[in-house]
Short mmCIF file of C-alpha atoms in Angstrom, two decimals:
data_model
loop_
_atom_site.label_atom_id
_atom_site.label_comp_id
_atom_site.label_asym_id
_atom_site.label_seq_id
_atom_site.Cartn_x
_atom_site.Cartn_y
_atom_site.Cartn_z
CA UNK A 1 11.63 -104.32 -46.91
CA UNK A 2 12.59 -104.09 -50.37
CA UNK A 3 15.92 -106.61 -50.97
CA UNK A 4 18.08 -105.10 -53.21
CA UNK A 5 21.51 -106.64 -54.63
CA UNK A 6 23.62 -105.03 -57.26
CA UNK A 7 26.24 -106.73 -59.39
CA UNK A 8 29.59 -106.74 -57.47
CA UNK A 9 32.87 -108.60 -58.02
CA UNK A 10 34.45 -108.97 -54.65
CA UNK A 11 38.00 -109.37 -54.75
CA UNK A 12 39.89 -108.99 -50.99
CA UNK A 13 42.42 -106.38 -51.45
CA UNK A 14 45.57 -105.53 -48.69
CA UNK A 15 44.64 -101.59 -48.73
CA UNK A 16 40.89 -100.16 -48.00
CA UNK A 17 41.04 -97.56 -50.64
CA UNK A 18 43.00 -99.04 -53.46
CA UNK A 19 40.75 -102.34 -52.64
CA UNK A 20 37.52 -99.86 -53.44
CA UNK A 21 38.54 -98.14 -56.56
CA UNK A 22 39.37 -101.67 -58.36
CA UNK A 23 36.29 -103.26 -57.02
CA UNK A 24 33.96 -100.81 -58.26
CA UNK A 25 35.72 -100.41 -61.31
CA UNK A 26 36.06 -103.79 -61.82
CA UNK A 27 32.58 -104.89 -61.12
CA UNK A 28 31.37 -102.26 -64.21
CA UNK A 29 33.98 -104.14 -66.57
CA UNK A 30 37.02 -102.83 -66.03
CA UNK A 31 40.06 -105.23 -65.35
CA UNK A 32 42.16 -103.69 -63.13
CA UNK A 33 44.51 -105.42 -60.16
CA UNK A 34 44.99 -103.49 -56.98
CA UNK A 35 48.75 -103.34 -57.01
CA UNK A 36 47.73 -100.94 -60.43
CA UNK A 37 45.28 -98.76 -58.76
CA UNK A 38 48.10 -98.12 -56.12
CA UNK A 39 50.66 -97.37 -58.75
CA UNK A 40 48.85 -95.71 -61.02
CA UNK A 41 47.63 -93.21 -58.20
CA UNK A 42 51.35 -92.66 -57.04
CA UNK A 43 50.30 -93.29 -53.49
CA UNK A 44 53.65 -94.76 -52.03
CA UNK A 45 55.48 -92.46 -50.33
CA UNK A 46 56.64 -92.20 -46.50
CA UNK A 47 55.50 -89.76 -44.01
CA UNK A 48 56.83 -89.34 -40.52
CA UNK A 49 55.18 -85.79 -38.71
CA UNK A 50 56.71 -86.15 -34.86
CA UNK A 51 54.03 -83.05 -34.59
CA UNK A 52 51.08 -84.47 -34.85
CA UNK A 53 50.24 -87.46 -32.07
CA UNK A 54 48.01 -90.28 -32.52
CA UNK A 55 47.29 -91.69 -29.24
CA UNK A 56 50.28 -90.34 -27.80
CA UNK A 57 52.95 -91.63 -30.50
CA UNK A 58 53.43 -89.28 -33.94
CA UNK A 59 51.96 -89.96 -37.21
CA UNK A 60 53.91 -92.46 -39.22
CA UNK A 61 52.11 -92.98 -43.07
CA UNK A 62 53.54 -95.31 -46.02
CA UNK A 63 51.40 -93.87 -48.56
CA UNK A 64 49.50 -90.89 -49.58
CA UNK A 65 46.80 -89.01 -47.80
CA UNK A 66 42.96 -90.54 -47.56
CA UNK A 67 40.88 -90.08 -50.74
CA UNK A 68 43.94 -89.24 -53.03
CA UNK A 69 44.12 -92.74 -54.44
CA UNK A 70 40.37 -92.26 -55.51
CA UNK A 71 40.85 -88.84 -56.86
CA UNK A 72 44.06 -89.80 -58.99
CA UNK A 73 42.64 -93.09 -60.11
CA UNK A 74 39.59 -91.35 -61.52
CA UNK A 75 41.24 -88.64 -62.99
CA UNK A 76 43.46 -90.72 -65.10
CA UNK A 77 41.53 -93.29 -66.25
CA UNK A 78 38.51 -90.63 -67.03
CA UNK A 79 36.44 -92.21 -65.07
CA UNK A 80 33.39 -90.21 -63.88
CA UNK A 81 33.51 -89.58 -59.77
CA UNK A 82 30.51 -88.05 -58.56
CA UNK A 83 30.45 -87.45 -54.64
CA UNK A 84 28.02 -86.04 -51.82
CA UNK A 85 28.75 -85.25 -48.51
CA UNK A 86 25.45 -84.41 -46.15
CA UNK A 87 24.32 -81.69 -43.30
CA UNK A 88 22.17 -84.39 -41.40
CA UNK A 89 22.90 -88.24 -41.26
CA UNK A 90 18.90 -89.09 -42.46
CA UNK A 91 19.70 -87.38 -45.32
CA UNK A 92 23.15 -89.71 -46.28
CA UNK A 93 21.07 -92.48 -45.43
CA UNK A 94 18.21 -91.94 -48.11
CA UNK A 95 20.57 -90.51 -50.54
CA UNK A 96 22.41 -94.17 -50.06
CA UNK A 97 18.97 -96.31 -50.64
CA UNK A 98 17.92 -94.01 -53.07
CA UNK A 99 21.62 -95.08 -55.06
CA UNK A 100 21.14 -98.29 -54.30
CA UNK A 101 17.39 -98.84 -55.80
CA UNK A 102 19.19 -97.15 -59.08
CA UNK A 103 21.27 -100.01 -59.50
CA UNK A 104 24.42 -98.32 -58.07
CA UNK A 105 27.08 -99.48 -56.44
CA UNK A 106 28.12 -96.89 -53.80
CA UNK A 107 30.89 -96.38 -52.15
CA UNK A 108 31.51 -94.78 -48.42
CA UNK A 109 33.78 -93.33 -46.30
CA UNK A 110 33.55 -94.16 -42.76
CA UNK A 111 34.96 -94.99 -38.92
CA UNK A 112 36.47 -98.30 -38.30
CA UNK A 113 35.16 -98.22 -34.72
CA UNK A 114 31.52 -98.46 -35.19
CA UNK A 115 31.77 -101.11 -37.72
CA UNK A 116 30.05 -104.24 -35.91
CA UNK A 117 32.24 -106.87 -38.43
CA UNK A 118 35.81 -105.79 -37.73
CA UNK A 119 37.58 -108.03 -34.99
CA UNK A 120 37.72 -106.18 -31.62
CA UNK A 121 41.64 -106.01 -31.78
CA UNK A 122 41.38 -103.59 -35.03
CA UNK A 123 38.74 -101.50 -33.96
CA UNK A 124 40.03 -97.65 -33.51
CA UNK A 125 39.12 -94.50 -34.00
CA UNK A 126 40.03 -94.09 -37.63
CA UNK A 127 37.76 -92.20 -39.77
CA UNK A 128 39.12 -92.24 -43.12
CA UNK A 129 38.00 -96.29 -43.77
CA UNK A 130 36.66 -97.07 -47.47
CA UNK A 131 34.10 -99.68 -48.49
CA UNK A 132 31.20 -100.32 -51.53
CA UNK A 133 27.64 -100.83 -50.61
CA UNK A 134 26.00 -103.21 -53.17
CA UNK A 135 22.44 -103.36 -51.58
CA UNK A 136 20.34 -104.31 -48.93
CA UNK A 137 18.79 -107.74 -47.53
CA UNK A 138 15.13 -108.36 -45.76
CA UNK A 139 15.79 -107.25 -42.30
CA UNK A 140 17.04 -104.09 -43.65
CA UNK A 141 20.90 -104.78 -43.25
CA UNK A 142 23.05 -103.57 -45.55
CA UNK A 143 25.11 -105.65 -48.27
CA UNK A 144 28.41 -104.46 -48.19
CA UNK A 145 31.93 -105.58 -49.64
CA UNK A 146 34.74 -103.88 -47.44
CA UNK A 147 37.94 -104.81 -49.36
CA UNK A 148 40.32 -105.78 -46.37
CA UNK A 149 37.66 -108.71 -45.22
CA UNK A 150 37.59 -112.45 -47.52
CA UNK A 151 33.99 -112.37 -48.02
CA UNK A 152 30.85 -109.80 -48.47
CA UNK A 153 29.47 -108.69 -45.40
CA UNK A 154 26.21 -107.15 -44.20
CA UNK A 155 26.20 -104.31 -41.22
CA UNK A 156 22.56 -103.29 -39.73
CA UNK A 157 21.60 -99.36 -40.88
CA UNK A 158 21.77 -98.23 -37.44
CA UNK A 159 25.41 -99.10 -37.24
CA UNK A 160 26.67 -98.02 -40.38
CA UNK A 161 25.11 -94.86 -39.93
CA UNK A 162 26.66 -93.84 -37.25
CA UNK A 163 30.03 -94.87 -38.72
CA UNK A 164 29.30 -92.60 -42.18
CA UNK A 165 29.08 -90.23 -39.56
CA UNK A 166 31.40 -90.68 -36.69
CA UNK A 167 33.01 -86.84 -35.96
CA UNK A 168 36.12 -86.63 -35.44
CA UNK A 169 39.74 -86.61 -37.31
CA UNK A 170 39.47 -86.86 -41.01
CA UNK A 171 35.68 -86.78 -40.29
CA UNK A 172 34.05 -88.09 -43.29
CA UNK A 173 30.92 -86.49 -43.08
CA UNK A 174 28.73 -89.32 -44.58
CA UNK A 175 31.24 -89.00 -48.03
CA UNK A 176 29.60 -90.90 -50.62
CA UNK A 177 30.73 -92.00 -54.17
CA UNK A 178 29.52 -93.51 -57.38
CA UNK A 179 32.22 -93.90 -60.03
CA UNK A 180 30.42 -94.07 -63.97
CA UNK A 181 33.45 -95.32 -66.43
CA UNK A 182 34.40 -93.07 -69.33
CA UNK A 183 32.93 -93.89 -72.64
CA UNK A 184 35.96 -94.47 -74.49
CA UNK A 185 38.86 -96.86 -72.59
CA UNK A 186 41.93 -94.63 -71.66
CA UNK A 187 45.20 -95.79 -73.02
CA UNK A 188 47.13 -97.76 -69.81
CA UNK A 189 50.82 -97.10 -70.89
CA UNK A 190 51.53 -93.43 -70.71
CA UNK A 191 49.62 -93.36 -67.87
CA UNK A 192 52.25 -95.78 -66.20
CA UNK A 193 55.15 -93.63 -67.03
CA UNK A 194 54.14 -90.62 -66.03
CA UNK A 195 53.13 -91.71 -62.27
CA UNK A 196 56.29 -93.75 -62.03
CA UNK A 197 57.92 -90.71 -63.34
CA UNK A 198 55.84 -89.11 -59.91
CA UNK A 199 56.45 -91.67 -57.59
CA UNK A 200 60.20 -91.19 -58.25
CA UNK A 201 59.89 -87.62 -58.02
CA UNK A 202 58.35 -87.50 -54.40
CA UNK A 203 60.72 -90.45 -53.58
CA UNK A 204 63.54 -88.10 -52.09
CA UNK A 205 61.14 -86.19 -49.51
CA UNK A 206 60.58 -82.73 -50.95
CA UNK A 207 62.27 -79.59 -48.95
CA UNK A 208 60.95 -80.94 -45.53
CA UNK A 209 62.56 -83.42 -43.56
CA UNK A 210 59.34 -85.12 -42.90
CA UNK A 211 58.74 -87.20 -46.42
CA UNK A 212 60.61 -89.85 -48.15
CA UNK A 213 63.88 -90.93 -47.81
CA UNK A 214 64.40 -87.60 -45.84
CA UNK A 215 61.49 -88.52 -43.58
CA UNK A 216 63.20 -92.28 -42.64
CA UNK A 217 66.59 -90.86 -42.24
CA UNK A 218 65.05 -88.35 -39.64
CA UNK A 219 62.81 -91.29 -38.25
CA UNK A 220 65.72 -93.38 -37.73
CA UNK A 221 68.06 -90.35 -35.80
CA UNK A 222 64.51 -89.80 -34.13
CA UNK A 223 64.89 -93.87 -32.73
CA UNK A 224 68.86 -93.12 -31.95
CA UNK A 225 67.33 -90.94 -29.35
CA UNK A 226 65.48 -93.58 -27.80
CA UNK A 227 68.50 -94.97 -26.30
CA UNK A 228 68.04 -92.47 -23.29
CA UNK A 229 64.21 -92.81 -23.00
CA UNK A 230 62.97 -96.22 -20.48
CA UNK A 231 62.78 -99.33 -22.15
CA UNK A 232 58.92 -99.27 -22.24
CA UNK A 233 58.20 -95.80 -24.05
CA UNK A 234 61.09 -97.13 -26.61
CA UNK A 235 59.11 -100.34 -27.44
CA UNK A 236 55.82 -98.51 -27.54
CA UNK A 237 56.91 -96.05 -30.27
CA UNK A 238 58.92 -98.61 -32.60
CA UNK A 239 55.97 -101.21 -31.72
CA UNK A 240 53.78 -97.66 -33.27
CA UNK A 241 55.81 -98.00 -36.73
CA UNK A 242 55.38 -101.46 -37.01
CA UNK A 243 52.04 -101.36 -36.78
CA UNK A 244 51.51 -98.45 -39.08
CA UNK A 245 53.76 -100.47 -41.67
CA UNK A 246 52.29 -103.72 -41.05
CA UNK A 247 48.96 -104.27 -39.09
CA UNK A 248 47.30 -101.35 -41.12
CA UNK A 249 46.72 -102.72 -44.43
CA UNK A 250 49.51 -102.02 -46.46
CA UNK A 251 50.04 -105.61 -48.12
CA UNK A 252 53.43 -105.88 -46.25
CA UNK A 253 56.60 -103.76 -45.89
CA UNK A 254 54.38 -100.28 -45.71
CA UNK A 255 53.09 -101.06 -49.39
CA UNK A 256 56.60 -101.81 -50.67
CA UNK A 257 55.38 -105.03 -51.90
CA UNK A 258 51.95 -103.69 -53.48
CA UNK A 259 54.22 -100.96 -55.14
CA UNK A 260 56.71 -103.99 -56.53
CA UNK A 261 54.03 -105.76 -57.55
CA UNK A 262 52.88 -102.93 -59.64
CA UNK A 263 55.79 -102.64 -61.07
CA UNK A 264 55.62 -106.51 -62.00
CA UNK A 265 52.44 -105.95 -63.74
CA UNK A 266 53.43 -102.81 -65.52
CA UNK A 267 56.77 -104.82 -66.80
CA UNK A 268 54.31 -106.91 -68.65
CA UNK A 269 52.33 -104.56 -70.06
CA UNK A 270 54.66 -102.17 -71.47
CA UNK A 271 56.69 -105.35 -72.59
CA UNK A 272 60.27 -104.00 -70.54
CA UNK A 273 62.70 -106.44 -69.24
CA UNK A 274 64.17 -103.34 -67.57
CA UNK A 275 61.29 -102.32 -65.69
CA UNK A 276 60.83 -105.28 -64.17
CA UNK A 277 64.18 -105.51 -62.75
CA UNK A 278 63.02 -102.82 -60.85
CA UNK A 279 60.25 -104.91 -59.70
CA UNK A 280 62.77 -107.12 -58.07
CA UNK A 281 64.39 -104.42 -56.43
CA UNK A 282 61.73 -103.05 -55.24
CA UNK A 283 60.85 -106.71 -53.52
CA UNK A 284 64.26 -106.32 -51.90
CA UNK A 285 63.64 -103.32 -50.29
CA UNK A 286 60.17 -104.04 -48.84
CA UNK A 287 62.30 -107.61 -47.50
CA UNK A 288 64.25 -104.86 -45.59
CA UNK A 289 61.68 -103.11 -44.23
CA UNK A 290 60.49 -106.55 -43.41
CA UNK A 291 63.77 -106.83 -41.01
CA UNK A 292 63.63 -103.14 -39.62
CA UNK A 293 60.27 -104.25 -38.55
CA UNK A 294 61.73 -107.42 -37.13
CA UNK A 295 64.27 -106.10 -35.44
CA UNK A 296 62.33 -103.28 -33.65
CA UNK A 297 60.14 -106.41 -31.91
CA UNK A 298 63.10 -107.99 -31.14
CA UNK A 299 64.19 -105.00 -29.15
CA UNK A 300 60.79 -104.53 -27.72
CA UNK A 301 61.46 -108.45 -26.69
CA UNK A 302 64.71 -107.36 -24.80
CA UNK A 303 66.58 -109.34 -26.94
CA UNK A 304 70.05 -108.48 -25.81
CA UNK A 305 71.72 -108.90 -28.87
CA UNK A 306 69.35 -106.28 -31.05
CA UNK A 307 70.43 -102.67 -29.61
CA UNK A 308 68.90 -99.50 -30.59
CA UNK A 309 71.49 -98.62 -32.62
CA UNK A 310 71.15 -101.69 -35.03
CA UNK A 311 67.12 -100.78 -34.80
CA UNK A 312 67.86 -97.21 -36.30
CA UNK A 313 70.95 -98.93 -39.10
CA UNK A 314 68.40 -101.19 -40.59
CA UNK A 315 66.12 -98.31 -41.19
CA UNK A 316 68.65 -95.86 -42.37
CA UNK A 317 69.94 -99.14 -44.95
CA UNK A 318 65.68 -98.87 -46.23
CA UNK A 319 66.72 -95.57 -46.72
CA UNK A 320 69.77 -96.16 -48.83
CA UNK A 321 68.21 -98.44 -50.65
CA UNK A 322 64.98 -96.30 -51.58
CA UNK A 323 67.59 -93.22 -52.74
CA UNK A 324 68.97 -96.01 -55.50
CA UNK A 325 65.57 -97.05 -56.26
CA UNK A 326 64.70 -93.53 -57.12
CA UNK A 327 67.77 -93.00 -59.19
CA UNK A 328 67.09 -96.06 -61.29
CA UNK A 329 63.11 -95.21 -61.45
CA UNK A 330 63.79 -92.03 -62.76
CA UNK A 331 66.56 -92.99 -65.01
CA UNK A 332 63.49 -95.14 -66.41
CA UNK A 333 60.99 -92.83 -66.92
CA UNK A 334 63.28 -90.66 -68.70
CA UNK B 1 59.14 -111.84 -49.70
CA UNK B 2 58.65 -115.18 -51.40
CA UNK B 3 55.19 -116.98 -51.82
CA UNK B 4 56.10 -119.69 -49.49
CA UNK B 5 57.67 -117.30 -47.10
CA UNK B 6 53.87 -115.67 -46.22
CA UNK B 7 53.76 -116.04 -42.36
CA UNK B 8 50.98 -117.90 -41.03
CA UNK B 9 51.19 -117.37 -37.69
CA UNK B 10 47.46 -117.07 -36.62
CA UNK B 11 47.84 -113.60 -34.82
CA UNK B 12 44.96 -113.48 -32.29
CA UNK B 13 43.99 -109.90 -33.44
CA UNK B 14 42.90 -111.69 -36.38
CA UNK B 15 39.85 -113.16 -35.09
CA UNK B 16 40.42 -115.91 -37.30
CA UNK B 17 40.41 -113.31 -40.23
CA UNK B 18 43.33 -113.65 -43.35
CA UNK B 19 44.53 -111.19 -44.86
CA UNK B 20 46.17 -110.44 -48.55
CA UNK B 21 49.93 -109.62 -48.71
CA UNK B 22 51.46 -109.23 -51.83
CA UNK B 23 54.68 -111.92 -52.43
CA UNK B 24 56.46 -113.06 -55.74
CA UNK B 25 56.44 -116.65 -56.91
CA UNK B 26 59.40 -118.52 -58.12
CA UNK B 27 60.03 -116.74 -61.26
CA UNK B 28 59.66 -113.00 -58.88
CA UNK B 29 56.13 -111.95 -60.43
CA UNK B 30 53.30 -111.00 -57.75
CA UNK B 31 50.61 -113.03 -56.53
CA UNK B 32 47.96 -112.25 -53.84
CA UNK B 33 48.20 -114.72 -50.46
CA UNK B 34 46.33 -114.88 -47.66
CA UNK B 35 47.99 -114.44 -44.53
CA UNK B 36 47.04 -115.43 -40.89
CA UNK B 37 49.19 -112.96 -39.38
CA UNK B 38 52.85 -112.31 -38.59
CA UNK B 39 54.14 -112.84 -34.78
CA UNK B 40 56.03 -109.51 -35.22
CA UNK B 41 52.83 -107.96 -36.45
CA UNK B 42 50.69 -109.90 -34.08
CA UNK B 43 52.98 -108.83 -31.06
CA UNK B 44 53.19 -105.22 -31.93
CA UNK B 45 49.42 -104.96 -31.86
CA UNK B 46 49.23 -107.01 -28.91
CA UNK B 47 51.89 -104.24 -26.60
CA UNK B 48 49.29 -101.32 -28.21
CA UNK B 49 46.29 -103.09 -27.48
CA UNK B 50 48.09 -103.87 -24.03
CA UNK B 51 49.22 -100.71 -22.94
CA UNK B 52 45.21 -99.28 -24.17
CA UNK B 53 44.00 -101.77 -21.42
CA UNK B 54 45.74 -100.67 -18.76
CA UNK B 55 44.93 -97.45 -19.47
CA UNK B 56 41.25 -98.58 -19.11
CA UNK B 57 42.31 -100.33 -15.82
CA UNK B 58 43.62 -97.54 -14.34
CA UNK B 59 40.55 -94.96 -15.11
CA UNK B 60 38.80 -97.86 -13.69
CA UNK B 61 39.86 -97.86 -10.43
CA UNK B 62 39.91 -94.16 -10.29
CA UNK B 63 36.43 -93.67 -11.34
CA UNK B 64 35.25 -96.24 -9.13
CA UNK B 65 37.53 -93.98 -6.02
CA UNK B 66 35.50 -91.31 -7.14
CA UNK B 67 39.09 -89.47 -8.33
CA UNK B 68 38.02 -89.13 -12.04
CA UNK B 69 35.02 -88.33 -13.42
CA UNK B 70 33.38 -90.49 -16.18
CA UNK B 71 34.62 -89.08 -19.17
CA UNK B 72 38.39 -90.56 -18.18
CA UNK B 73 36.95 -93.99 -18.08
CA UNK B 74 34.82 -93.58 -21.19
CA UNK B 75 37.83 -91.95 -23.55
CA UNK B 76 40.25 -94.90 -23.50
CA UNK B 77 37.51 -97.11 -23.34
CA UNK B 78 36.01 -95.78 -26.80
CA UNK B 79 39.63 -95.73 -27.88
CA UNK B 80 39.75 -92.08 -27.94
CA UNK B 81 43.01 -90.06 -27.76
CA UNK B 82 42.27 -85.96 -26.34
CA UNK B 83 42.68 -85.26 -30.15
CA UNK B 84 40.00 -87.43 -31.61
CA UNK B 85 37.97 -87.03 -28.65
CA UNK B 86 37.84 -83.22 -29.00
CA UNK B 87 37.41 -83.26 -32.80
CA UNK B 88 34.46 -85.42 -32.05
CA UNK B 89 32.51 -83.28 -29.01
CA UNK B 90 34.31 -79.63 -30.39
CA UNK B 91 35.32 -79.55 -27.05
CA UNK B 92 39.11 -78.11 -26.23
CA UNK B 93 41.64 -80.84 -25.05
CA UNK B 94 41.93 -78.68 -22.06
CA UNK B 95 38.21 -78.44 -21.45
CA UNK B 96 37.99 -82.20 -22.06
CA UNK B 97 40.94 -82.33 -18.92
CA UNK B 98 38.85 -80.23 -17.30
CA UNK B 99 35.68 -82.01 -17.74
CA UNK B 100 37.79 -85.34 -16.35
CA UNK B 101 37.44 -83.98 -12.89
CA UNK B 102 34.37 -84.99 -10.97
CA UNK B 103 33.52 -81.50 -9.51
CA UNK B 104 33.93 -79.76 -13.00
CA UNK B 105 31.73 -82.47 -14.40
CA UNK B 106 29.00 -82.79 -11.88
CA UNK B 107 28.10 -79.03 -12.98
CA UNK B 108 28.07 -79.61 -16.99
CA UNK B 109 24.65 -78.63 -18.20
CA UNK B 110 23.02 -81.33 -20.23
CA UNK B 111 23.27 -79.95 -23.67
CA UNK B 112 27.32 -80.68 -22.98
CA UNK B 113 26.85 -83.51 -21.35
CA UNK B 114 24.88 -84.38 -24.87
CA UNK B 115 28.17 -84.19 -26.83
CA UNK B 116 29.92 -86.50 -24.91
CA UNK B 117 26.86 -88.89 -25.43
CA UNK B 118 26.83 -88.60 -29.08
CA UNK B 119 30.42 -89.12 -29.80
CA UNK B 120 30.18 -92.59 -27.08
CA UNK B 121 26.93 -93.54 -28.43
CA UNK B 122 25.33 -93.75 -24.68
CA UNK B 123 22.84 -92.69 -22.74
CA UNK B 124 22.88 -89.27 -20.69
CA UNK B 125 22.04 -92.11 -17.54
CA UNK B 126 25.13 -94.21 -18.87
CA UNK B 127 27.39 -91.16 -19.46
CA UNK B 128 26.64 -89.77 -15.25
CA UNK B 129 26.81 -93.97 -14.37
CA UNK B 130 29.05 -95.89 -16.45
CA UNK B 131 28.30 -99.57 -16.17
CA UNK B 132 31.57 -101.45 -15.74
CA UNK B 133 32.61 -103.98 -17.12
CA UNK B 134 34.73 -106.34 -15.82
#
């Protein structure tokens, strides 16, 4: 077996495909942090669709949908994003090698399930996972550096074929990507403003009542309800937003804190006291969601001094605060 | 959240994994930290990961009544919902129900009985005679 190891810089990251984007981009000689990947691909938003059910509780999202934080990134920063998806899984699997014995660095879309490395506790059916194959050792096993773990790891071929191509929701069809960077570097600042500027824009939840601050408000009249439901199917669907907010990768507070942090970064950049002000506030709000999230497991403790009703005000005060935030972000960008 | 504020709580869904939250230092610019886990975190997954098993339980004891047919012990066990289940096999979710029923399913032909074996990753002898684990 032929070993094969391409150059990677592995840097953990809170947020699969955000992690992915700066790795690969990074290990080419880029020098971008996560936290500006996120921002710069406008991926915070909320989503809230009581419609469609995973496992029984309704789809709760902090951020954009899968693959448009690769798309965005690339399309900004010129970079070159050339991707393959493939009829039969023999024929991802040799396109992969084939990548890989050019020197590539290759990154895949796959299931969290059928990954051997993830702890048993976070294994679901989730097909929309991102991670960079670097190469391959002597038994065959594949190098790979999935963003959310410390370290590199290495998955046998067997395995991670099956999770390239895991049917299913969001099936990813053996999606594979190689990212070349442009030949001149694109200018950082403008493209700050402008998806700030978008961010801002999406903030107040289009027409529907299922995005942004229009999609919390209606979460939080959805968890008023709850009061006449039995105190198990309650603490199952608030225990269902914590997780989505805080278990799945979001660096904390649904990507609140990623999203501040961005804004910390782009203060410096562009030089503007102002800006980063708004950093701060944005770390105030994600300390908010950080109680709404509290509260809700107090409830689901039976803590008799947390009702429902103070479960649903501390999400409508996130809320508040985000319709501020959006006010001052666009009174920025202006 | 403040650096010093990360929670370390060792959540056992962790598996002795960290992971990287984003927090401000004392002058309020970002840093990466590791975290262990947060209890609130740690016992949200916990109650999902909870309610899953006894899910599993119950199947179990129905399969092994003969009340259910295989395919209700193998979906929570594989962690499927109907949905992903039937995205997987391009079943319906109410052919999938119907499937669940030991009758219905002792009469699938084998190229259907093949879906359900690709989208477990068993055997067709597995998928008729789940081994159970305790």
């Amino acid at each position: 077996m032929n070993v094969i190891e391409n150059n990677i810089n592995h840097q953990q990251s809170s947020h699969c495909e955000s992690g992915v984007v700066a790795n690969m981009l990074n290990s080419q000689g880029m020098n971008l942090s996560e936290p500006m990947v996120f921002g710069l691909s406008s991926a915070l938003t909320f989503v809230y669709l009581p419609m469609i059910k995973v496992g029984g509780l309704p789809l709760i999202a902090y951020r954009m949908p899968p693959k448009s934080i690769i798309s965005a990134v690339c399309k900004k920063l010129n970079v070159k994003m050339n991707s393959q998806k493939f009829s039969t899984p023999e024929a991802g699997m040799k396109a992969l090698d084939k990548a890989l014995s050019e020197g590539k660095l290759v990154g895949l879309q796959t299931s969290v399930y059928w990954l051997p490395y993830f702890p048993e506790d976070m294994r679901f059916q989730f097909n929309a996972h991102n991670l960079t194959v670097y190469g391959k050792n002597e038994q065959g096993d594949y190098l790979i550096s999935d963003p959310v773990f410390e370290d590199v790891v290495t998955c046998p071929a067997e395995d991670l074929k099956r999770a390239r191509f895991a049917k299913g929701v969001l099936a990813s069809k053996g999606l594979m990507y190689e990212m070349t960077l442009p030949t001149s570097p694109v200018e950082l600042e403008p493209q700050i403003r402008a998806s700030i500027k978008k961010t801002a824009k999406m903030m107040n939840g289009l027409i529907l009542p299922f995005f942004g601050t229009k999609g919390v408000r209606h979460l939080a009249k959805k968890i008023r309800t709850l009061k006449s439901k039995p105190q198990k199917e309650a603490a199952l669907f608030l225990g269902n937003i914590v997780r989505m907010q805080e278990e799945i990768g979001t660096g904390g507070a649904g990507f609140r804190f990623m999203y501040a942090s961005f804004l910390d970064e782009a203060a410096t950049i562009l030089d503007d006291k102002a800006l980063f002000e708004l950093s701060k506030f944005t770390t105030e709000i994600g300390d908010l969601w950080r109680e709404f999230a509290m509260k809700s497991v107090l409830f689901c403790k039976k803590r008799k001094n947390v009702s429902i009703d103070d479960v649903a005000a501390s999400l409508e005060v996130c809320a508040d605060q985000e319709a501020i935030l959006r006010t001052k972000l666009l009174q920025w960008s202006k | 959240m403040k650096k010093d504020q990360v929670p370390q709580d060792s959540c056992k869904s962790y598996d002795g994994h960290k992971k990287l939250i984003y927090a401000v230092d004392d002058t309020g610019h970002y840093q990466g930290v590791q975290s262990s886990g947060w209890e609130v975190e740690g016992f949200a997954t916990e109650m999902a990961v909870q309610q899953l098993d006894e899910q599993l339980n119950e199947m179990k004891v129905a399969l092994i009544a003969g009340k259910v047919s295989p395919i209700a012990y193998y979906l929570p066990f594989f962690r499927f919902d109907l949905m992903s289940l039937a995205h997987a096999t391009g079943f319906f979710q109410w052919q999938i129900k119907r499937h669940m029923k030991t009758d219905v399913f002792a009469k699938l032909s084998v190229k259907k009985l093949n879906k359900y074996c690709e989208a477990f990753n068993v055997s067709l002898e597995d998928l008729k005679q789940p081994v159970i684990k305790e």
